[in-house]
Short mmCIF file of C-alpha atoms and ligand atoms in Angstrom, two decimals:
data_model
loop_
_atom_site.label_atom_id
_atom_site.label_comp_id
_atom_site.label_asym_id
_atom_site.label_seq_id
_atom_site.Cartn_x
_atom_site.Cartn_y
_atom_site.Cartn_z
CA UNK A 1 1.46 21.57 18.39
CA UNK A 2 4.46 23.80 19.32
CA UNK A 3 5.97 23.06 16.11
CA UNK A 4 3.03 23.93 14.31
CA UNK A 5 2.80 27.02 16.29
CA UNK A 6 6.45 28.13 15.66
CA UNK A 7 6.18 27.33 12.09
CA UNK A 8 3.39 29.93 11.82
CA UNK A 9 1.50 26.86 10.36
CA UNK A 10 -1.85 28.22 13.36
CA UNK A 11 -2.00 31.73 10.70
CA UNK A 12 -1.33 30.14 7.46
CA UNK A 13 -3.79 31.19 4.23
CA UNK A 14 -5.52 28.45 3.51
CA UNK A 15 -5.05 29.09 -0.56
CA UNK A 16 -1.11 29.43 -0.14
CA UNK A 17 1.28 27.57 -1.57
CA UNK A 18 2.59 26.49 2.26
CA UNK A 19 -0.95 24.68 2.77
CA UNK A 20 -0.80 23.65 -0.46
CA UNK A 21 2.20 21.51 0.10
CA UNK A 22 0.93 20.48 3.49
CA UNK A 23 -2.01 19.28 2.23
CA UNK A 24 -0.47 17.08 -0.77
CA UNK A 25 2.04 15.66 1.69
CA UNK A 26 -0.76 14.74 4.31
CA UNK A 27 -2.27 12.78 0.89
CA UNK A 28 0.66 10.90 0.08
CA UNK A 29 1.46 10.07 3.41
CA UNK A 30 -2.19 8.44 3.83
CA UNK A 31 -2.11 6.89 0.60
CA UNK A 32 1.19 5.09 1.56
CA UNK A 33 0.80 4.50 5.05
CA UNK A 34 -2.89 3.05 4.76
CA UNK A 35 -2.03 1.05 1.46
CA UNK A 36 -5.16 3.49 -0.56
CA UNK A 37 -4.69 2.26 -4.40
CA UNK A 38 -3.71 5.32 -6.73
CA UNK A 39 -7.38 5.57 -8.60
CA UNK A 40 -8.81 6.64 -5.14
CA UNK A 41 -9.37 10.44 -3.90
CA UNK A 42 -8.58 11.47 -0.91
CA UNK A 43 -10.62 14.30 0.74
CA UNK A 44 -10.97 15.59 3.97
CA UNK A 45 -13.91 17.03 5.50
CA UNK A 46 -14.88 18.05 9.68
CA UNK A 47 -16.73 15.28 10.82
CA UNK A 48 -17.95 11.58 10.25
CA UNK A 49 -21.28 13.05 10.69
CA UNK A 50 -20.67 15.67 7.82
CA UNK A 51 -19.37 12.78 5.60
CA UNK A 52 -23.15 10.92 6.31
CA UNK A 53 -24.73 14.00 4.99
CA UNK A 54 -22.39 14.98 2.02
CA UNK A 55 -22.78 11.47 0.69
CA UNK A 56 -26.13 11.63 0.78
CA UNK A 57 -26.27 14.87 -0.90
CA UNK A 58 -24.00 14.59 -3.70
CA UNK A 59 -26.45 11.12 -4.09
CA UNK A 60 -29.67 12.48 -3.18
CA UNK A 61 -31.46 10.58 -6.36
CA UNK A 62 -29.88 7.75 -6.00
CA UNK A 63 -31.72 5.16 -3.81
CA UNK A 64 -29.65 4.89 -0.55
CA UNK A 65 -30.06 0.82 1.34
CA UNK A 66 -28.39 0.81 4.86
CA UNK A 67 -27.37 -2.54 6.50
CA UNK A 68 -27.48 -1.58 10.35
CA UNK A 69 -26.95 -3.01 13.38
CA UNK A 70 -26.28 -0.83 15.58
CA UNK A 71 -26.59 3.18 17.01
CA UNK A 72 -24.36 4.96 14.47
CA UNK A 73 -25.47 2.78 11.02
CA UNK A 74 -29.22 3.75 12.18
CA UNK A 75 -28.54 7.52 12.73
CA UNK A 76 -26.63 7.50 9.05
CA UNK A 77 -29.98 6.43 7.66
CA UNK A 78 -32.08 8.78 9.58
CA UNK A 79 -29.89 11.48 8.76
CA UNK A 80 -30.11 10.22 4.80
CA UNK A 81 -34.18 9.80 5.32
CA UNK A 82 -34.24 13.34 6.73
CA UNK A 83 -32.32 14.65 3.37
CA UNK A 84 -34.66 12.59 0.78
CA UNK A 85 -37.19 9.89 1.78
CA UNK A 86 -35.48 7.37 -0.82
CA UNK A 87 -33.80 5.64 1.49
CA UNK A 88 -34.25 2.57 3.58
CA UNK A 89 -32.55 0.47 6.23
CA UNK A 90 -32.35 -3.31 6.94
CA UNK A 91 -31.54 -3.75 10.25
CA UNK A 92 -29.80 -7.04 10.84
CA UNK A 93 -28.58 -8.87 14.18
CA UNK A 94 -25.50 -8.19 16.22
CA UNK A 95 -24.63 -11.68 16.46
CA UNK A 96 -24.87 -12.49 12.99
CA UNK A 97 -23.52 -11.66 9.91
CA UNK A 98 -26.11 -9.79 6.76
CA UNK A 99 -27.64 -12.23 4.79
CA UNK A 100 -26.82 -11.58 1.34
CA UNK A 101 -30.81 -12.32 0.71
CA UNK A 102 -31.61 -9.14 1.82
CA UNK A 103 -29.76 -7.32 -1.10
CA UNK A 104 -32.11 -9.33 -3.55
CA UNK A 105 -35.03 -7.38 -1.65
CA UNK A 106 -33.46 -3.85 -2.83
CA UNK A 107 -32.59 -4.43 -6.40
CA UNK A 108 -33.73 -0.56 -7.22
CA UNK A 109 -30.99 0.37 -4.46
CA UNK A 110 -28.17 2.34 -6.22
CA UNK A 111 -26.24 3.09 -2.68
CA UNK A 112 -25.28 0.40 -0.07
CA UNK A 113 -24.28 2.14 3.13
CA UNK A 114 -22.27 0.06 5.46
CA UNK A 115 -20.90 0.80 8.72
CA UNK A 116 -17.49 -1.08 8.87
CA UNK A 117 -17.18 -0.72 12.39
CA UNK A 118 -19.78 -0.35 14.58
CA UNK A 119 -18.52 1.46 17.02
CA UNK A 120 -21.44 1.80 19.57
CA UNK A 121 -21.83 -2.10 19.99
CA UNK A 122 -18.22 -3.38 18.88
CA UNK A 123 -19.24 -4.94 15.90
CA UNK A 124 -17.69 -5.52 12.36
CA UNK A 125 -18.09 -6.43 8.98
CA UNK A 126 -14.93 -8.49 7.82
CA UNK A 127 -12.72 -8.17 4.75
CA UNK A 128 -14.29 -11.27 3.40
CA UNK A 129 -17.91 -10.19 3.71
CA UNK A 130 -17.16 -6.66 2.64
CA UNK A 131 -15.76 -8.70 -0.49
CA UNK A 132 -18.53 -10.78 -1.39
CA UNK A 133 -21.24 -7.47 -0.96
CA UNK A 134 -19.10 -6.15 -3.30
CA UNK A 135 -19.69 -9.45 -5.87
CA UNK A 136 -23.58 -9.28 -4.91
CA UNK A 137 -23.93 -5.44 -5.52
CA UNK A 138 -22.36 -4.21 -8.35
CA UNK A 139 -23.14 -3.15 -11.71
CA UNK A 140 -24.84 0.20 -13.30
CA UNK A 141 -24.72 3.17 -10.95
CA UNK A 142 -24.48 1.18 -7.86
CA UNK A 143 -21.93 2.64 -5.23
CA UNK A 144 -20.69 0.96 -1.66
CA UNK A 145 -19.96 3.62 0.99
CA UNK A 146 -18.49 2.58 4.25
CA UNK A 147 -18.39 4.28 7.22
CA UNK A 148 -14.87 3.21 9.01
CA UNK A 149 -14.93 5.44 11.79
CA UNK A 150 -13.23 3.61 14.43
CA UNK A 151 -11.31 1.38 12.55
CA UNK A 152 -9.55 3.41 9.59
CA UNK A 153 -5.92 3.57 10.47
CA UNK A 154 -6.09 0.89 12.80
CA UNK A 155 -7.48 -2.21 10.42
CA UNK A 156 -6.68 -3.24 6.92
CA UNK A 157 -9.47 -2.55 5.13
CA UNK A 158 -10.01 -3.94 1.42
CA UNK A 159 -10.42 -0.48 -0.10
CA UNK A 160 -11.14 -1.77 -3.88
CA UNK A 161 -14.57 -3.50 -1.67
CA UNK A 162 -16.05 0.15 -1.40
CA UNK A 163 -16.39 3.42 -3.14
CA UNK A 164 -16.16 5.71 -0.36
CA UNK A 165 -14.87 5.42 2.81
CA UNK A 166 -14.72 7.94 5.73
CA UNK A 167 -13.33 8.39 9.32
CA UNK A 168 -12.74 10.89 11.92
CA UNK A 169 -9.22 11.12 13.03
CA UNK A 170 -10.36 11.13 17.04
CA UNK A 171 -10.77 7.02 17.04
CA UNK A 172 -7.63 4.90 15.00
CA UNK A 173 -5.75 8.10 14.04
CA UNK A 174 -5.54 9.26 17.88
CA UNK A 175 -5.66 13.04 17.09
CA UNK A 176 -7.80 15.57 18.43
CA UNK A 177 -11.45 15.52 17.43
CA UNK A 178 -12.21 18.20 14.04
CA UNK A 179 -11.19 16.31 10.89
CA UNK A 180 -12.12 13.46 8.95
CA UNK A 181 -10.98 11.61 6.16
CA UNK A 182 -12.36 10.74 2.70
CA UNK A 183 -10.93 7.90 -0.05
CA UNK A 184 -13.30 7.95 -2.70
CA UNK A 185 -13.21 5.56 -5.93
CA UNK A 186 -12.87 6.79 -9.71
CA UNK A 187 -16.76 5.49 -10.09
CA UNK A 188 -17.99 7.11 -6.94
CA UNK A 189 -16.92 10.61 -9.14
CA UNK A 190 -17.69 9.50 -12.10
CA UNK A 191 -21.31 8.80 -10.71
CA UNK A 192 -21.43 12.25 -9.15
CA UNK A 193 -20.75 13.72 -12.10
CA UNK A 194 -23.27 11.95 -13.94
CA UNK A 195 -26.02 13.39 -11.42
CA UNK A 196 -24.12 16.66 -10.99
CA UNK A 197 -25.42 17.39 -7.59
CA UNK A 198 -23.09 20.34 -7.04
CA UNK A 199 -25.33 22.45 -4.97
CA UNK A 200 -23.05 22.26 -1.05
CA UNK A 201 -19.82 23.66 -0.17
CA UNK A 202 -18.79 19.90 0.21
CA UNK A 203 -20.25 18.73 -2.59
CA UNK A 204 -18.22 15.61 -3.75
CA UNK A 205 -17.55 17.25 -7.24
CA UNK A 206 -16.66 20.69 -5.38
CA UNK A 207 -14.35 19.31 -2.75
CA UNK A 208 -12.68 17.06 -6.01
CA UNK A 209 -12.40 20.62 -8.12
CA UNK A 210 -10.58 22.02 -4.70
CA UNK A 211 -8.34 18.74 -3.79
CA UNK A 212 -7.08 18.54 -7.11
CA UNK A 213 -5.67 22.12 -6.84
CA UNK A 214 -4.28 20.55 -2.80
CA UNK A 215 -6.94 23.05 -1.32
CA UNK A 216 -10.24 22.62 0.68
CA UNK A 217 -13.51 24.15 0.13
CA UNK A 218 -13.69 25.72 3.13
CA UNK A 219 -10.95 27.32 5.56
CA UNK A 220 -9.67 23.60 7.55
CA UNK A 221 -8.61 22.56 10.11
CA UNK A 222 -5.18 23.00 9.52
CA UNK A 223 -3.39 22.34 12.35
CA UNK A 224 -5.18 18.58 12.66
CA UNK A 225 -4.23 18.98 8.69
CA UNK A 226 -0.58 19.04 10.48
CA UNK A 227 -0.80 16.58 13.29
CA UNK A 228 -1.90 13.98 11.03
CA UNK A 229 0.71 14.52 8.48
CA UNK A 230 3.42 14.35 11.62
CA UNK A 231 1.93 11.71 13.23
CA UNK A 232 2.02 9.49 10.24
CA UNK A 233 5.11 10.63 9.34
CA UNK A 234 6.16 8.41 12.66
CA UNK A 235 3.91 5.71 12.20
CA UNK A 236 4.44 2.40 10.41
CA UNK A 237 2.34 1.50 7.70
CA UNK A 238 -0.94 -0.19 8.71
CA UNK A 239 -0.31 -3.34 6.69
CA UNK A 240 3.02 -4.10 9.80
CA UNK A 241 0.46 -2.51 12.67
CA UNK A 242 -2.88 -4.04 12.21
CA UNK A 243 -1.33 -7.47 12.43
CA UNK A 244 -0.35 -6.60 16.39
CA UNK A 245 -3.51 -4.61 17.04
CA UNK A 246 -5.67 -7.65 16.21
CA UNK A 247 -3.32 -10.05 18.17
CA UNK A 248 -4.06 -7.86 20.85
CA UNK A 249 -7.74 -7.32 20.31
CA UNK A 250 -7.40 -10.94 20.62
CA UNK A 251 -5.83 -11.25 23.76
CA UNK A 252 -8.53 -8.55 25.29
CA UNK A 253 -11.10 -10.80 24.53
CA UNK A 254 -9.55 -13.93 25.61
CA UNK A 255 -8.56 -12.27 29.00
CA UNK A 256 -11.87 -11.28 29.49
CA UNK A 257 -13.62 -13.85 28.37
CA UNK A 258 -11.33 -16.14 31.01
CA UNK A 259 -12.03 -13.45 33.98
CA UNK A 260 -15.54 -14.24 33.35
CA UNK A 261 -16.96 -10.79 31.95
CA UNK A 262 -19.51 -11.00 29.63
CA UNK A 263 -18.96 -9.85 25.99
CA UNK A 264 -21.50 -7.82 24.14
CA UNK A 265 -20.49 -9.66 21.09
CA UNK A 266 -20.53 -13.40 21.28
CA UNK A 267 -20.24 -14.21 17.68
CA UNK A 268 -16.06 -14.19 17.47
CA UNK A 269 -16.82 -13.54 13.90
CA UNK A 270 -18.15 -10.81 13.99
CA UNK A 271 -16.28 -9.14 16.87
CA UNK A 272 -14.19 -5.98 16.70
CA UNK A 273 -10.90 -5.42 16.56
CA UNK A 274 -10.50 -1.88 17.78
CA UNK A 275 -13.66 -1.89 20.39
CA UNK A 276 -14.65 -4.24 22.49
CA UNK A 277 -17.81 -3.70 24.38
CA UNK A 278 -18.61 -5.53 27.21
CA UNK A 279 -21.58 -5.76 29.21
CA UNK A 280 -22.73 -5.92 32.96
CA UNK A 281 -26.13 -4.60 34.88
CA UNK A 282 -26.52 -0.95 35.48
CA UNK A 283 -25.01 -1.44 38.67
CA UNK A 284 -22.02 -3.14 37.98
CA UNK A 285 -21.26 -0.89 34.76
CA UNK A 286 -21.51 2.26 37.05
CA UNK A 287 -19.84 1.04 39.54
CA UNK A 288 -16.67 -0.30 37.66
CA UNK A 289 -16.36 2.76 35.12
CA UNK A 290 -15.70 4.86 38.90
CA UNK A 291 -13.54 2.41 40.39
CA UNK A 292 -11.60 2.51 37.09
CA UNK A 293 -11.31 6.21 37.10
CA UNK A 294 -10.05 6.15 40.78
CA UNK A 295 -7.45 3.59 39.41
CA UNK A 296 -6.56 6.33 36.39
CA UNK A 297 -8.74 4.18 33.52
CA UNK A 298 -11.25 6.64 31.35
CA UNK A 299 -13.30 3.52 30.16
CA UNK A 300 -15.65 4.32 27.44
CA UNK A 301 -19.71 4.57 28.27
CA UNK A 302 -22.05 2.46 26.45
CA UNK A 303 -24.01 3.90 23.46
CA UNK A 304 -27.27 3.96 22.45
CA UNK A 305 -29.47 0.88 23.25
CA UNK A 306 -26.38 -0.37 25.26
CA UNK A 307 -25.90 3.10 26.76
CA UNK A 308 -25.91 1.66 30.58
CA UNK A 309 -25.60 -1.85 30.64
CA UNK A 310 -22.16 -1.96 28.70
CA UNK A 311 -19.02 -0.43 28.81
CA UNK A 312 -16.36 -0.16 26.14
CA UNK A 313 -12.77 -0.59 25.52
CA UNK A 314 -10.90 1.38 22.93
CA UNK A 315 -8.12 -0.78 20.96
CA UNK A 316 -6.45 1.91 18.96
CA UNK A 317 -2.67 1.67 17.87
CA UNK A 318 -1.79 5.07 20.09
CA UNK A 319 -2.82 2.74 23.23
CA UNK A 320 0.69 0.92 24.46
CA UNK A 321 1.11 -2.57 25.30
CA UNK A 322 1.63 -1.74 28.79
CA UNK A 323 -1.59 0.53 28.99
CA UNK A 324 -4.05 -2.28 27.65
CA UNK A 325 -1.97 -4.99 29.94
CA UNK A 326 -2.47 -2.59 32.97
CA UNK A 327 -6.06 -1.88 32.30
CA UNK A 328 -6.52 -5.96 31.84
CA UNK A 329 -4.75 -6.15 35.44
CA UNK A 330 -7.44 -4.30 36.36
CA UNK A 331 -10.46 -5.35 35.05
CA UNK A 332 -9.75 -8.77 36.15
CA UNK A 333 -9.21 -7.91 39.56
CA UNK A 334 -12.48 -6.25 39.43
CA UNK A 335 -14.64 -8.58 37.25
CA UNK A 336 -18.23 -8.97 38.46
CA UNK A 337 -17.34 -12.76 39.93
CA UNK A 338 -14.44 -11.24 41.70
CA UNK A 339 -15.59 -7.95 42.93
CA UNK A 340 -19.45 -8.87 43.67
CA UNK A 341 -20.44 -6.10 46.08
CA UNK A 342 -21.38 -3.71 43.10
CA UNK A 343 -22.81 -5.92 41.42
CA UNK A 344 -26.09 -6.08 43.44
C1 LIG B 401 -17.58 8.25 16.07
C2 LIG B 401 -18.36 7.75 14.94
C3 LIG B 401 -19.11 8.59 14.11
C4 LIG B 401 -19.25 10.06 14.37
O1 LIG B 401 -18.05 10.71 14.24
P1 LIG B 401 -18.01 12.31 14.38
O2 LIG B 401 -16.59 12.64 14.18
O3 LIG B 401 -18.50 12.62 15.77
O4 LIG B 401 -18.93 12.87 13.37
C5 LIG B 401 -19.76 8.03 13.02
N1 LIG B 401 -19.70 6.72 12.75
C6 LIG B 401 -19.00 5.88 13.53
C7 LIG B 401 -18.97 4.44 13.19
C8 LIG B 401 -18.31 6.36 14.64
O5 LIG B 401 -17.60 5.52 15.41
#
């Protein structure tokens, strides 16, 4: 921030050729840190939430199906419904993975809208199912979008298994909250183009027209423009991290598991590998997420459905060894069988 600050980077014109540069750099660096294959775009837009809505505008004809199981894949279609009523949801169960079956019910679907990573119940869909939706729905028009909020950055993901993909930079990226990334397939434009929906100042085709030219459609955020390029400037590429990160999502779970706490997912495959949510009666989850602060942990709150009786752990690659080791220390010295008084 200081560097961005001396650099005069906080008052740069967002048309200049300075931005400009920033801008293409912040590209390349994504596109070779994350492994994103040349025929994708990449965009960037304020928020996760603006990325639900611009989707579904630039599609707004298009029949939109969401697979959901949890808080955040539910509000994308209710924010899609509230845009254009052709749009539905199949809500399947957090222990299991989406039957395939359920695709044959929406053949007049053009959009499948996935969450990745569900973030409010520590959920995801795998590599190897995101793969075979992408055998069952393909064809014509038909897009994949994927909402990988909390894992983009952090996971592999099998970009060539989706059309668009989206995150905010405040979960796997670690930056300050304001930004969020786009990677957006040759078809996913070509399809806008075809309906020409061109009507918002992020507009798919408008925010293309403006990327192509390294600009935005709108004045950015350019200093998280910065820390992002800086920050991955440091970091390795995903393909030598995400190995690690899911040993140690691993370990999390086992440790926890072992200590006795009771995981909100209980199907291993379908667990997270950046949040783990864990769950506990109103009492207990109050009771730990204070002692934790007293102990200098910020554990996460639970969301949604699961808004009091879990708790959740981030596993993002800014979080050290030692910080997730030190927070295990903890936990199991205060796991409901071990610290029982607050758990009446
Ligand atoms: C955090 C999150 C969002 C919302 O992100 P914003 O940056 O607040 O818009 C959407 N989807 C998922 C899966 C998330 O984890």
């Amino acid at each position: 921030m200081t560097e961005a600050a001396g650099q005069g980077l906080l008052s740069i014109n967002h048309r200049s050729t300075g931005f400009v540069e920033l801008f293409r750099r912040t590209v390349s660096l994504l596109r070779e840190r994350l492994s994103i294959p040349p025929q994708y775009s990449v965009f960037f837009a304020s928020s996760a939430t603006e990325c639900w809505e611009l989707v579904g505008q630039s599609f707004i004809d298009l029949y939109s199906l969401h697979l959901h199981n949890g808080a955040f894949g539910k509000k994308w279609m209710e924010y899609r419904q509230k845009l254009s009523p052709n749009a539905s949801g199949h809500a399947f169960h957090l222990q299991h993975i989406p039957s395939l079956n359920h695709l044959l019910h929406f053949q007049d679907a053009d959009l499948l809208c996935l969450t990745q990573n569900e973030t409010s119940n520590g959920s995801q869909l795998r590599n190897r199912l995101m793969r075979k939706l992408r055998r069952h729905f393909s064809g014509g028009q038909k897009l994949i979008v994927a909402d990988a909020t909390s894992s983009m950055g952090g996971v592999e993901l099998d970009w060539l298994c989706a059309d668009v993909w989206f995150a905010s930079v405040q979960k796997c990226f670690g930056l300050p909250a304001g930004m969020a990334v786009m990677v957006c397939s040759e078809k996913a434009l070509e399809v806008a183009k075809t309906r020409g929906y061109n009507r918002h100042y992020n507009s798919l085709l408008f925010m293309d027209e403006m990327a192509q030219k390294g600009q935005t459609t709108h004045t950015p955020n350019v200093l998280g423009l910065y820390l992002l390029c800086r920050t991955l400037e440091q970091r390795q590429p995903v393909s030598q991290t995400a190995p690690a990160l899911r040993k140690r999502a691993g370990l999390i779970y086992q440790r926890l598991e072992k200590a006795r706490f009771h995981l909100l997912v209980q199907n291993r495959m379908v667990r997270s590998e950046t949040v783990v949510a864990v769950k506990g009666t109103p009492a207990y989850v109050q009771a730990i997420k204070q002692e934790a602060l007293r102990n200098g942990f910020l554990l996460g709150n639970g969301y949604g459905a699961w808004k009091d009786t879990t708790f959740r752990i981030a596993n993002f690659p800014a979080h050290t060894d030692q910080e997730v080791e030190a927070l295990l220390q903890f936990l199991e010295q205060h796991s409901p069988a071990r610290w029982p008084v607050a758990a009446q």
